[in-house]
């Protein structure tokens, strides 16, 4: 397809629309869905959002006043979903029934009847904002806040390399339309649950350095998680902690699995290649972020990974 105007045309022709977000939803898939839902309702259509996983309290404001109406859809659109399997438990229900996919992942694996991907967009929310213009709609404050949420969360609050001048112009334009930027950014980036802070305290107690401070590791045991009362949400991004330390090129996070083995997440900075190290242990991933599983007691798992990192650093 290629043209966003075509996506607008398809949506305009539909009457009862279901909007799908990916599982383990983030601010972009939820913000995009909520904004599109509000826009479609303004056009007098029936619309509702669906996601395989519950929406965390942090994102509840996106859906305020949006009541999930029961109806049989005549059109299904996914937002920010790069692959059918990312729909989680909804994948089977909607396989072969998705009319349109709107996404910004360069790695998008087509699954919908028609697809619009803009890999230059920092967030799917940027595309949805453009789409509201094509639909001839004025963005109201609630919609502006939803779109701003998508853009801000997918850019790490405008810090990542995906940010373009267009991203900032859109954010400015959304603020002019009533997006509560300061409040949203505080909720997304400054606020932590008590359980999350407890987890940080615990993992920092376990923080160890090796290779003269160029490597660092932490671990998260099942007992630690239970003690903190932490949910999966509270653990998000913990693996990036060790590499945040000045001078650290390789950060290792070991998380205890149910069977007692340890899932390792490596976060590295060039010249250390995380995927290469993890492949030695039967895992894989990207150059800067990779993972593997070690069936060994914690101390041994840590020692083996540290040795692998040390070997790579010696070669570099
Ligand atoms: Mn996204």
PDB file of C-alpha atoms and ligand atoms in Angstrom:
ATOM      1  CA  UNK A   1       0.000   0.000   0.000  1.00  0.00           C
ATOM      2  CA  UNK A   2       2.429   2.658   1.142  1.00  0.00           C
ATOM      3  CA  UNK A   3       0.082   5.641   1.297  1.00  0.00           C
ATOM      4  CA  UNK A   4      -1.377   6.790   4.571  1.00  0.00           C
ATOM      5  CA  UNK A   5      -4.278   8.332   2.631  1.00  0.00           C
ATOM      6  CA  UNK A   6      -5.298   4.776   1.732  1.00  0.00           C
ATOM      7  CA  UNK A   7      -5.380   3.836   5.426  1.00  0.00           C
ATOM      8  CA  UNK A   8      -7.574   6.883   6.103  1.00  0.00           C
ATOM      9  CA  UNK A   9      -9.901   5.842   3.275  1.00  0.00           C
ATOM     10  CA  UNK A  10     -10.229   2.297   4.641  1.00  0.00           C
ATOM     11  CA  UNK A  11     -11.032   3.556   8.137  1.00  0.00           C
ATOM     12  CA  UNK A  12     -13.534   6.083   6.802  1.00  0.00           C
ATOM     13  CA  UNK A  13     -15.367   3.296   4.960  1.00  0.00           C
ATOM     14  CA  UNK A  14     -15.666   1.116   8.096  1.00  0.00           C
ATOM     15  CA  UNK A  15     -18.364   1.385  10.774  1.00  0.00           C
ATOM     16  CA  UNK A  16     -17.483  -0.917  13.679  1.00  0.00           C
ATOM     17  CA  UNK A  17     -13.763  -0.981  14.299  1.00  0.00           C
ATOM     18  CA  UNK A  18     -11.620  -3.010  16.691  1.00  0.00           C
ATOM     19  CA  UNK A  19      -8.132  -1.623  17.395  1.00  0.00           C
ATOM     20  CA  UNK A  20      -5.469  -4.111  18.499  1.00  0.00           C
ATOM     21  CA  UNK A  21      -2.406  -3.390  20.661  1.00  0.00           C
ATOM     22  CA  UNK A  22       0.529  -5.741  21.163  1.00  0.00           C
ATOM     23  CA  UNK A  23       0.870  -7.862  24.312  1.00  0.00           C
ATOM     24  CA  UNK A  24       3.002  -6.549  27.218  1.00  0.00           C
ATOM     25  CA  UNK A  25       1.684  -3.192  26.023  1.00  0.00           C
ATOM     26  CA  UNK A  26       3.818  -0.040  26.104  1.00  0.00           C
ATOM     27  CA  UNK A  27       2.905   3.647  25.914  1.00  0.00           C
ATOM     28  CA  UNK A  28       3.056   3.736  22.128  1.00  0.00           C
ATOM     29  CA  UNK A  29       0.759   0.822  21.317  1.00  0.00           C
ATOM     30  CA  UNK A  30      -1.732   1.957  23.997  1.00  0.00           C
ATOM     31  CA  UNK A  31      -1.487   5.695  23.264  1.00  0.00           C
ATOM     32  CA  UNK A  32      -1.899   5.061  19.536  1.00  0.00           C
ATOM     33  CA  UNK A  33      -4.887   2.784  20.118  1.00  0.00           C
ATOM     34  CA  UNK A  34      -6.615   5.201  22.511  1.00  0.00           C
ATOM     35  CA  UNK A  35      -6.028   8.166  20.178  1.00  0.00           C
ATOM     36  CA  UNK A  36      -7.288   6.300  17.114  1.00  0.00           C
ATOM     37  CA  UNK A  37     -10.318   5.097  19.057  1.00  0.00           C
ATOM     38  CA  UNK A  38     -11.197   8.669  20.078  1.00  0.00           C
ATOM     39  CA  UNK A  39     -10.725   9.889  16.506  1.00  0.00           C
ATOM     40  CA  UNK A  40     -12.968   7.165  15.046  1.00  0.00           C
ATOM     41  CA  UNK A  41     -15.697   7.873  17.600  1.00  0.00           C
ATOM     42  CA  UNK A  42     -15.610  11.523  16.545  1.00  0.00           C
ATOM     43  CA  UNK A  43     -16.380  10.338  13.036  1.00  0.00           C
ATOM     44  CA  UNK A  44     -19.485   8.666  14.483  1.00  0.00           C
ATOM     45  CA  UNK A  45     -18.125   5.122  14.344  1.00  0.00           C
ATOM     46  CA  UNK A  46     -18.265   2.364  16.939  1.00  0.00           C
ATOM     47  CA  UNK A  47     -14.723   1.609  18.096  1.00  0.00           C
ATOM     48  CA  UNK A  48     -13.009  -0.264  20.903  1.00  0.00           C
ATOM     49  CA  UNK A  49      -9.442  -1.197  21.877  1.00  0.00           C
ATOM     50  CA  UNK A  50      -8.272  -4.735  22.627  1.00  0.00           C
ATOM     51  CA  UNK A  51      -5.063  -6.068  24.133  1.00  0.00           C
ATOM     52  CA  UNK A  52      -4.117  -9.569  25.296  1.00  0.00           C
ATOM     53  CA  UNK A  53      -2.681  -8.234  28.564  1.00  0.00           C
ATOM     54  CA  UNK A  54      -4.296  -5.968  31.153  1.00  0.00           C
ATOM     55  CA  UNK A  55      -3.508  -2.261  30.914  1.00  0.00           C
ATOM     56  CA  UNK A  56      -1.399  -1.190  33.894  1.00  0.00           C
ATOM     57  CA  UNK A  57      -2.679   1.562  36.225  1.00  0.00           C
ATOM     58  CA  UNK A  58       0.047   3.841  34.843  1.00  0.00           C
ATOM     59  CA  UNK A  59      -1.764   3.941  31.482  1.00  0.00           C
ATOM     60  CA  UNK A  60      -5.361   4.012  32.759  1.00  0.00           C
ATOM     61  CA  UNK A  61      -5.778   7.739  31.938  1.00  0.00           C
ATOM     62  CA  UNK A  62      -5.435   6.966  28.222  1.00  0.00           C
ATOM     63  CA  UNK A  63      -8.765   5.176  28.235  1.00  0.00           C
ATOM     64  CA  UNK A  64     -10.738   7.490  30.550  1.00  0.00           C
ATOM     65  CA  UNK A  65     -14.263   7.877  29.221  1.00  0.00           C
ATOM     66  CA  UNK A  66     -13.670   5.290  26.490  1.00  0.00           C
ATOM     67  CA  UNK A  67     -16.169   2.543  27.204  1.00  0.00           C
ATOM     68  CA  UNK A  68     -15.554  -0.799  25.540  1.00  0.00           C
ATOM     69  CA  UNK A  69     -18.770  -1.285  23.549  1.00  0.00           C
ATOM     70  CA  UNK A  70     -19.694  -4.835  22.609  1.00  0.00           C
ATOM     71  CA  UNK A  71     -20.097  -5.162  18.831  1.00  0.00           C
ATOM     72  CA  UNK A  72     -19.060  -7.464  16.004  1.00  0.00           C
ATOM     73  CA  UNK A  73     -16.376  -5.566  14.086  1.00  0.00           C
ATOM     74  CA  UNK A  74     -16.497  -4.981  10.339  1.00  0.00           C
ATOM     75  CA  UNK A  75     -12.885  -3.780  10.395  1.00  0.00           C
ATOM     76  CA  UNK A  76      -9.822  -4.701  12.482  1.00  0.00           C
ATOM     77  CA  UNK A  77      -6.726  -2.503  12.671  1.00  0.00           C
ATOM     78  CA  UNK A  78      -3.525  -3.136  14.632  1.00  0.00           C
ATOM     79  CA  UNK A  79      -1.240  -0.360  15.888  1.00  0.00           C
ATOM     80  CA  UNK A  80       2.474  -0.724  16.703  1.00  0.00           C
ATOM     81  CA  UNK A  81       2.309  -4.511  16.194  1.00  0.00           C
ATOM     82  CA  UNK A  82       5.426  -5.710  14.313  1.00  0.00           C
ATOM     83  CA  UNK A  83       4.448  -9.378  14.100  1.00  0.00           C
ATOM     84  CA  UNK A  84       1.220 -11.362  14.474  1.00  0.00           C
ATOM     85  CA  UNK A  85       2.634 -13.357  17.390  1.00  0.00           C
ATOM     86  CA  UNK A  86       3.111 -10.110  19.349  1.00  0.00           C
ATOM     87  CA  UNK A  87      -0.672 -10.038  19.725  1.00  0.00           C
ATOM     88  CA  UNK A  88      -0.158 -12.764  22.341  1.00  0.00           C
ATOM     89  CA  UNK A  89      -3.326 -14.661  23.143  1.00  0.00           C
ATOM     90  CA  UNK A  90      -5.303 -12.538  20.612  1.00  0.00           C
ATOM     91  CA  UNK A  91      -3.173 -13.805  17.698  1.00  0.00           C
ATOM     92  CA  UNK A  92      -5.271 -16.915  17.104  1.00  0.00           C
ATOM     93  CA  UNK A  93      -8.599 -15.091  17.327  1.00  0.00           C
ATOM     94  CA  UNK A  94      -7.565 -12.467  14.759  1.00  0.00           C
ATOM     95  CA  UNK A  95      -5.288 -14.469  12.455  1.00  0.00           C
ATOM     96  CA  UNK A  96      -6.408 -13.758   8.860  1.00  0.00           C
ATOM     97  CA  UNK A  97      -8.978 -11.200  10.078  1.00  0.00           C
ATOM     98  CA  UNK A  98      -6.812  -8.088  10.379  1.00  0.00           C
ATOM     99  CA  UNK A  99      -7.640  -5.549   7.676  1.00  0.00           C
ATOM    100  CA  UNK A 100      -4.965  -2.976   8.333  1.00  0.00           C
ATOM    101  CA  UNK A 101      -1.665  -2.797  10.239  1.00  0.00           C
ATOM    102  CA  UNK A 102      -0.209   0.604  11.110  1.00  0.00           C
ATOM    103  CA  UNK A 103       3.341   0.373  12.409  1.00  0.00           C
ATOM    104  CA  UNK A 104       6.785   1.985  12.561  1.00  0.00           C
ATOM    105  CA  UNK A 105       9.009  -1.084  13.007  1.00  0.00           C
ATOM    106  CA  UNK A 106      11.451  -1.587  10.142  1.00  0.00           C
ATOM    107  CA  UNK A 107      11.314  -5.293  10.998  1.00  0.00           C
ATOM    108  CA  UNK A 108       7.514  -5.448  10.434  1.00  0.00           C
ATOM    109  CA  UNK A 109       6.485  -8.938   9.253  1.00  0.00           C
ATOM    110  CA  UNK A 110       3.256  -8.419   7.261  1.00  0.00           C
ATOM    111  CA  UNK A 111       0.151 -10.198   8.566  1.00  0.00           C
ATOM    112  CA  UNK A 112      -2.699  -7.802   7.662  1.00  0.00           C
ATOM    113  CA  UNK A 113      -4.657  -7.423   4.418  1.00  0.00           C
ATOM    114  CA  UNK A 114      -3.074  -3.973   4.038  1.00  0.00           C
ATOM    115  CA  UNK A 115      -0.051  -2.527   5.770  1.00  0.00           C
ATOM    116  CA  UNK A 116       1.235   0.958   6.390  1.00  0.00           C
ATOM    117  CA  UNK A 117       4.745   1.102   7.869  1.00  0.00           C
ATOM    118  CA  UNK A 118       6.755   4.278   8.329  1.00  0.00           C
ATOM    119  CA  UNK A 119      10.098   3.171   9.761  1.00  0.00           C
ATOM    120  CA  UNK A 120      11.227   6.796  10.034  1.00  0.00           C
ATOM    121  CA  UNK A 121       8.495   7.578  12.538  1.00  0.00           C
ATOM    122  CA  UNK A 122       9.852   7.537  16.085  1.00  0.00           C
ATOM    123  CA  UNK A 123       6.532   6.156  17.301  1.00  0.00           C
ATOM    124  CA  UNK A 124       3.344   4.764  15.802  1.00  0.00           C
ATOM    125  CA  UNK A 125       1.684   7.710  17.550  1.00  0.00           C
ATOM    126  CA  UNK A 126       3.400  10.042  15.041  1.00  0.00           C
ATOM    127  CA  UNK A 127       1.618   8.177  12.230  1.00  0.00           C
ATOM    128  CA  UNK A 128      -1.730   8.279  14.045  1.00  0.00           C
ATOM    129  CA  UNK A 129      -1.354  12.042  14.501  1.00  0.00           C
ATOM    130  CA  UNK A 130      -0.807  12.413  10.756  1.00  0.00           C
ATOM    131  CA  UNK A 131      -3.781  10.141  10.147  1.00  0.00           C
ATOM    132  CA  UNK A 132      -6.123  12.329  12.235  1.00  0.00           C
ATOM    133  CA  UNK A 133      -5.193  15.219   9.935  1.00  0.00           C
ATOM    134  CA  UNK A 134      -6.049  13.148   6.852  1.00  0.00           C
ATOM    135  CA  UNK A 135      -9.376  12.274   8.469  1.00  0.00           C
ATOM    136  CA  UNK A 136     -10.015  16.007   8.846  1.00  0.00           C
ATOM    137  CA  UNK A 137     -10.188  15.883  12.634  1.00  0.00           C
ATOM    138  CA  UNK A 138      -9.141  18.433  15.224  1.00  0.00           C
ATOM    139  CA  UNK A 139      -7.172  16.719  18.000  1.00  0.00           C
ATOM    140  CA  UNK A 140      -8.803  17.259  21.416  1.00  0.00           C
ATOM    141  CA  UNK A 141      -6.794  17.384  24.684  1.00  0.00           C
ATOM    142  CA  UNK A 142      -7.380  13.716  25.626  1.00  0.00           C
ATOM    143  CA  UNK A 143      -6.288  12.562  22.175  1.00  0.00           C
ATOM    144  CA  UNK A 144      -3.305  14.901  22.257  1.00  0.00           C
ATOM    145  CA  UNK A 145      -2.233  13.432  25.607  1.00  0.00           C
ATOM    146  CA  UNK A 146      -2.553   9.877  24.254  1.00  0.00           C
ATOM    147  CA  UNK A 147      -0.436  10.695  21.191  1.00  0.00           C
ATOM    148  CA  UNK A 148       2.125  12.552  23.280  1.00  0.00           C
ATOM    149  CA  UNK A 149       2.389   9.479  25.550  1.00  0.00           C
ATOM    150  CA  UNK A 150       3.244   7.273  22.571  1.00  0.00           C
ATOM    151  CA  UNK A 151       5.888   9.630  21.254  1.00  0.00           C
ATOM    152  CA  UNK A 152       7.465  10.356  24.623  1.00  0.00           C
ATOM    153  CA  UNK A 153       7.649   6.733  25.774  1.00  0.00           C
ATOM    154  CA  UNK A 154       9.046   5.362  22.490  1.00  0.00           C
ATOM    155  CA  UNK A 155      11.787   8.012  22.455  1.00  0.00           C
ATOM    156  CA  UNK A 156      12.810   7.603  26.103  1.00  0.00           C
ATOM    157  CA  UNK A 157      11.515  11.145  26.682  1.00  0.00           C
ATOM    158  CA  UNK A 158      13.084  12.511  23.474  1.00  0.00           C
ATOM    159  CA  UNK A 159      16.546  11.075  24.153  1.00  0.00           C
ATOM    160  CA  UNK A 160      16.919   8.212  21.645  1.00  0.00           C
ATOM    161  CA  UNK A 161      18.426   8.330  18.160  1.00  0.00           C
ATOM    162  CA  UNK A 162      14.968   7.837  16.591  1.00  0.00           C
ATOM    163  CA  UNK A 163      14.021  11.435  17.505  1.00  0.00           C
ATOM    164  CA  UNK A 164      13.780  13.718  14.469  1.00  0.00           C
ATOM    165  CA  UNK A 165      12.860  17.394  14.080  1.00  0.00           C
ATOM    166  CA  UNK A 166       9.419  16.122  13.116  1.00  0.00           C
ATOM    167  CA  UNK A 167       9.140  14.358  16.478  1.00  0.00           C
ATOM    168  CA  UNK A 168       9.739  17.627  18.326  1.00  0.00           C
ATOM    169  CA  UNK A 169       7.391  19.559  16.028  1.00  0.00           C
ATOM    170  CA  UNK A 170       4.649  17.002  16.627  1.00  0.00           C
ATOM    171  CA  UNK A 171       5.210  17.092  20.391  1.00  0.00           C
ATOM    172  CA  UNK A 172       5.005  20.899  20.309  1.00  0.00           C
ATOM    173  CA  UNK A 173       1.841  20.757  18.254  1.00  0.00           C
ATOM    174  CA  UNK A 174       0.320  18.224  20.685  1.00  0.00           C
ATOM    175  CA  UNK A 175       1.151  20.505  23.627  1.00  0.00           C
ATOM    176  CA  UNK A 176      -0.645  23.339  21.818  1.00  0.00           C
ATOM    177  CA  UNK A 177      -3.653  21.024  21.562  1.00  0.00           C
ATOM    178  CA  UNK A 178      -3.699  20.376  25.299  1.00  0.00           C
ATOM    179  CA  UNK A 179      -1.357  17.391  25.849  1.00  0.00           C
ATOM    180  CA  UNK A 180      -0.377  17.336  29.527  1.00  0.00           C
ATOM    181  CA  UNK A 181       3.292  16.807  28.739  1.00  0.00           C
ATOM    182  CA  UNK A 182       4.831  17.543  32.129  1.00  0.00           C
ATOM    183  CA  UNK A 183       2.356  15.345  33.989  1.00  0.00           C
ATOM    184  CA  UNK A 184       2.728  12.479  31.495  1.00  0.00           C
ATOM    185  CA  UNK A 185       6.542  12.589  31.507  1.00  0.00           C
ATOM    186  CA  UNK A 186       6.582  12.610  35.312  1.00  0.00           C
ATOM    187  CA  UNK A 187       4.283   9.560  35.460  1.00  0.00           C
ATOM    188  CA  UNK A 188       6.270   7.704  32.774  1.00  0.00           C
ATOM    189  CA  UNK A 189       9.841   8.602  33.713  1.00  0.00           C
ATOM    190  CA  UNK A 190      10.005   9.996  37.252  1.00  0.00           C
ATOM    191  CA  UNK A 191       7.598   7.785  39.132  1.00  0.00           C
ATOM    192  CA  UNK A 192       8.428   4.296  40.428  1.00  0.00           C
ATOM    193  CA  UNK A 193       6.369   1.820  42.401  1.00  0.00           C
ATOM    194  CA  UNK A 194       7.579   0.966  45.910  1.00  0.00           C
ATOM    195  CA  UNK A 195       8.166  -2.626  44.743  1.00  0.00           C
ATOM    196  CA  UNK A 196      10.345  -1.364  41.892  1.00  0.00           C
ATOM    197  CA  UNK A 197      12.473   0.694  44.268  1.00  0.00           C
ATOM    198  CA  UNK A 198      12.792  -2.303  46.596  1.00  0.00           C
ATOM    199  CA  UNK A 199      14.009  -4.364  43.632  1.00  0.00           C
ATOM    200  CA  UNK A 200      16.578  -1.705  42.746  1.00  0.00           C
ATOM    201  CA  UNK A 201      17.808  -1.653  46.341  1.00  0.00           C
ATOM    202  CA  UNK A 202      18.164  -5.433  46.330  1.00  0.00           C
ATOM    203  CA  UNK A 203      19.941  -5.750  42.974  1.00  0.00           C
ATOM    204  CA  UNK A 204      22.331  -2.912  43.829  1.00  0.00           C
ATOM    205  CA  UNK A 205      23.286  -4.821  46.983  1.00  0.00           C
ATOM    206  CA  UNK A 206      24.287  -7.682  44.671  1.00  0.00           C
ATOM    207  CA  UNK A 207      26.188  -5.450  42.221  1.00  0.00           C
ATOM    208  CA  UNK A 208      29.649  -6.837  41.487  1.00  0.00           C
ATOM    209  CA  UNK A 209      32.386  -5.521  39.235  1.00  0.00           C
ATOM    210  CA  UNK A 210      34.934  -7.531  37.259  1.00  0.00           C
ATOM    211  CA  UNK A 211      37.575  -6.933  34.568  1.00  0.00           C
ATOM    212  CA  UNK A 212      38.819  -3.857  36.405  1.00  0.00           C
ATOM    213  CA  UNK A 213      35.388  -2.199  36.348  1.00  0.00           C
ATOM    214  CA  UNK A 214      34.714  -2.782  32.657  1.00  0.00           C
ATOM    215  CA  UNK A 215      32.198  -5.473  33.531  1.00  0.00           C
ATOM    216  CA  UNK A 216      29.410  -5.431  36.123  1.00  0.00           C
ATOM    217  CA  UNK A 217      26.770  -7.949  37.118  1.00  0.00           C
ATOM    218  CA  UNK A 218      23.616  -8.153  39.177  1.00  0.00           C
ATOM    219  CA  UNK A 219      21.166 -10.959  39.859  1.00  0.00           C
ATOM    220  CA  UNK A 220      17.468 -11.227  40.576  1.00  0.00           C
ATOM    221  CA  UNK A 221      16.360 -14.295  42.505  1.00  0.00           C
ATOM    222  CA  UNK A 222      12.799 -15.540  42.794  1.00  0.00           C
ATOM    223  CA  UNK A 223      12.995 -14.933  46.535  1.00  0.00           C
ATOM    224  CA  UNK A 224      14.003 -11.274  45.917  1.00  0.00           C
ATOM    225  CA  UNK A 225      10.978 -10.769  43.671  1.00  0.00           C
ATOM    226  CA  UNK A 226       8.627 -12.356  46.204  1.00  0.00           C
ATOM    227  CA  UNK A 227      10.079 -10.290  49.073  1.00  0.00           C
ATOM    228  CA  UNK A 228       9.603  -7.018  47.154  1.00  0.00           C
ATOM    229  CA  UNK A 229       6.129  -8.043  45.992  1.00  0.00           C
ATOM    230  CA  UNK A 230       7.252  -7.085  42.483  1.00  0.00           C
ATOM    231  CA  UNK A 231       5.208  -7.719  39.337  1.00  0.00           C
ATOM    232  CA  UNK A 232       6.693  -8.196  35.868  1.00  0.00           C
ATOM    233  CA  UNK A 233       6.169  -4.441  35.218  1.00  0.00           C
ATOM    234  CA  UNK A 234       8.394  -3.597  38.184  1.00  0.00           C
ATOM    235  CA  UNK A 235      11.305  -5.526  36.665  1.00  0.00           C
ATOM    236  CA  UNK A 236      11.197  -3.795  33.269  1.00  0.00           C
ATOM    237  CA  UNK A 237      14.555  -2.275  32.331  1.00  0.00           C
ATOM    238  CA  UNK A 238      16.400  -3.506  35.433  1.00  0.00           C
ATOM    239  CA  UNK A 239      18.858  -5.272  33.110  1.00  0.00           C
ATOM    240  CA  UNK A 240      20.118  -1.905  31.864  1.00  0.00           C
ATOM    241  CA  UNK A 241      21.316  -0.925  35.361  1.00  0.00           C
ATOM    242  CA  UNK A 242      24.844  -2.468  35.414  1.00  0.00           C
ATOM    243  CA  UNK A 243      25.852  -0.894  32.111  1.00  0.00           C
ATOM    244  CA  UNK A 244      24.776   2.561  33.309  1.00  0.00           C
ATOM    245  CA  UNK A 245      27.869   2.680  35.530  1.00  0.00           C
ATOM    246  CA  UNK A 246      30.643   4.836  34.117  1.00  0.00           C
ATOM    247  CA  UNK A 247      33.377   2.719  32.519  1.00  0.00           C
ATOM    248  CA  UNK A 248      31.257  -0.443  32.262  1.00  0.00           C
ATOM    249  CA  UNK A 249      31.236  -1.955  28.754  1.00  0.00           C
ATOM    250  CA  UNK A 250      29.424  -5.173  29.643  1.00  0.00           C
ATOM    251  CA  UNK A 251      26.516  -5.415  32.065  1.00  0.00           C
ATOM    252  CA  UNK A 252      25.189  -8.821  33.073  1.00  0.00           C
ATOM    253  CA  UNK A 253      21.838  -9.455  34.712  1.00  0.00           C
ATOM    254  CA  UNK A 254      21.037 -12.968  35.900  1.00  0.00           C
ATOM    255  CA  UNK A 255      17.443 -13.820  36.630  1.00  0.00           C
ATOM    256  CA  UNK A 256      16.455 -17.032  38.326  1.00  0.00           C
ATOM    257  CA  UNK A 257      13.983 -19.145  36.374  1.00  0.00           C
ATOM    258  CA  UNK A 258      11.361 -21.455  37.857  1.00  0.00           C
ATOM    259  CA  UNK A 259      13.540 -24.549  37.274  1.00  0.00           C
ATOM    260  CA  UNK A 260      16.470 -22.954  39.122  1.00  0.00           C
ATOM    261  CA  UNK A 261      18.487 -22.128  35.985  1.00  0.00           C
ATOM    262  CA  UNK A 262      19.587 -18.529  35.323  1.00  0.00           C
ATOM    263  CA  UNK A 263      18.499 -16.369  32.393  1.00  0.00           C
ATOM    264  CA  UNK A 264      21.297 -13.967  31.544  1.00  0.00           C
ATOM    265  CA  UNK A 265      20.693 -10.604  29.866  1.00  0.00           C
ATOM    266  CA  UNK A 266      23.774  -8.883  28.502  1.00  0.00           C
ATOM    267  CA  UNK A 267      23.896  -5.174  27.718  1.00  0.00           C
ATOM    268  CA  UNK A 268      27.111  -4.060  26.105  1.00  0.00           C
ATOM    269  CA  UNK A 269      28.889  -1.135  24.472  1.00  0.00           C
ATOM    270  CA  UNK A 270      31.238  -1.596  21.467  1.00  0.00           C
ATOM    271  CA  UNK A 271      33.680  -3.275  21.088  1.00  0.00           C
ATOM    272  CA  UNK A 272      31.971  -5.880  23.275  1.00  0.00           C
ATOM    273  CA  UNK A 273      29.464  -7.885  21.219  1.00  0.00           C
ATOM    274  CA  UNK A 274      26.718  -9.227  23.478  1.00  0.00           C
ATOM    275  CA  UNK A 275      25.323 -11.632  20.863  1.00  0.00           C
ATOM    276  CA  UNK A 276      28.727 -13.237  20.331  1.00  0.00           C
ATOM    277  CA  UNK A 277      29.143 -13.890  24.041  1.00  0.00           C
ATOM    278  CA  UNK A 278      25.615 -15.279  24.440  1.00  0.00           C
ATOM    279  CA  UNK A 279      26.025 -17.589  21.438  1.00  0.00           C
ATOM    280  CA  UNK A 280      28.769 -19.388  23.386  1.00  0.00           C
ATOM    281  CA  UNK A 281      26.050 -20.369  25.861  1.00  0.00           C
ATOM    282  CA  UNK A 282      23.447 -21.290  23.255  1.00  0.00           C
ATOM    283  CA  UNK A 283      21.690 -17.902  23.222  1.00  0.00           C
ATOM    284  CA  UNK A 284      21.697 -14.913  20.892  1.00  0.00           C
ATOM    285  CA  UNK A 285      20.370 -11.436  20.189  1.00  0.00           C
ATOM    286  CA  UNK A 286      21.755  -8.095  19.050  1.00  0.00           C
ATOM    287  CA  UNK A 287      25.281  -6.671  19.310  1.00  0.00           C
ATOM    288  CA  UNK A 288      24.287  -4.457  22.239  1.00  0.00           C
ATOM    289  CA  UNK A 289      21.618  -6.608  23.888  1.00  0.00           C
ATOM    290  CA  UNK A 290      21.493 -10.389  23.998  1.00  0.00           C
ATOM    291  CA  UNK A 291      20.508 -13.258  26.259  1.00  0.00           C
ATOM    292  CA  UNK A 292      21.172 -16.884  27.125  1.00  0.00           C
ATOM    293  CA  UNK A 293      20.316 -19.440  29.802  1.00  0.00           C
ATOM    294  CA  UNK A 294      22.844 -21.093  32.115  1.00  0.00           C
ATOM    295  CA  UNK A 295      22.025 -24.298  33.969  1.00  0.00           C
ATOM    296  CA  UNK A 296      24.459 -23.794  36.836  1.00  0.00           C
ATOM    297  CA  UNK A 297      24.477 -22.436  40.381  1.00  0.00           C
ATOM    298  CA  UNK A 298      24.513 -18.617  40.529  1.00  0.00           C
ATOM    299  CA  UNK A 299      28.220 -18.236  41.382  1.00  0.00           C
ATOM    300  CA  UNK A 300      29.265 -20.529  38.572  1.00  0.00           C
ATOM    301  CA  UNK A 301      26.959 -18.856  36.028  1.00  0.00           C
ATOM    302  CA  UNK A 302      28.361 -15.460  36.997  1.00  0.00           C
ATOM    303  CA  UNK A 303      31.931 -16.712  36.805  1.00  0.00           C
ATOM    304  CA  UNK A 304      31.484 -18.289  33.361  1.00  0.00           C
ATOM    305  CA  UNK A 305      29.903 -15.165  31.899  1.00  0.00           C
ATOM    306  CA  UNK A 306      32.529 -12.888  33.431  1.00  0.00           C
ATOM    307  CA  UNK A 307      35.229 -15.113  31.945  1.00  0.00           C
ATOM    308  CA  UNK A 308      33.621 -14.873  28.491  1.00  0.00           C
ATOM    309  CA  UNK A 309      33.441 -11.079  28.758  1.00  0.00           C
ATOM    310  CA  UNK A 310      37.047 -10.935  29.906  1.00  0.00           C
ATOM    311  CA  UNK A 311      38.154 -12.989  26.901  1.00  0.00           C
ATOM    312  CA  UNK A 312      36.395 -10.612  24.485  1.00  0.00           C
ATOM    313  CA  UNK A 313      37.866  -7.556  26.221  1.00  0.00           C
ATOM    314  CA  UNK A 314      41.360  -9.046  26.065  1.00  0.00           C
ATOM    315  CA  UNK A 315      40.997  -9.581  22.299  1.00  0.00           C
ATOM    316  CA  UNK A 316      39.626  -6.077  21.696  1.00  0.00           C
TER     317      UNK A 316
HETATM  318 MN1  LIG B   1       6.286   1.869  19.000  1.00  0.00          MN
END
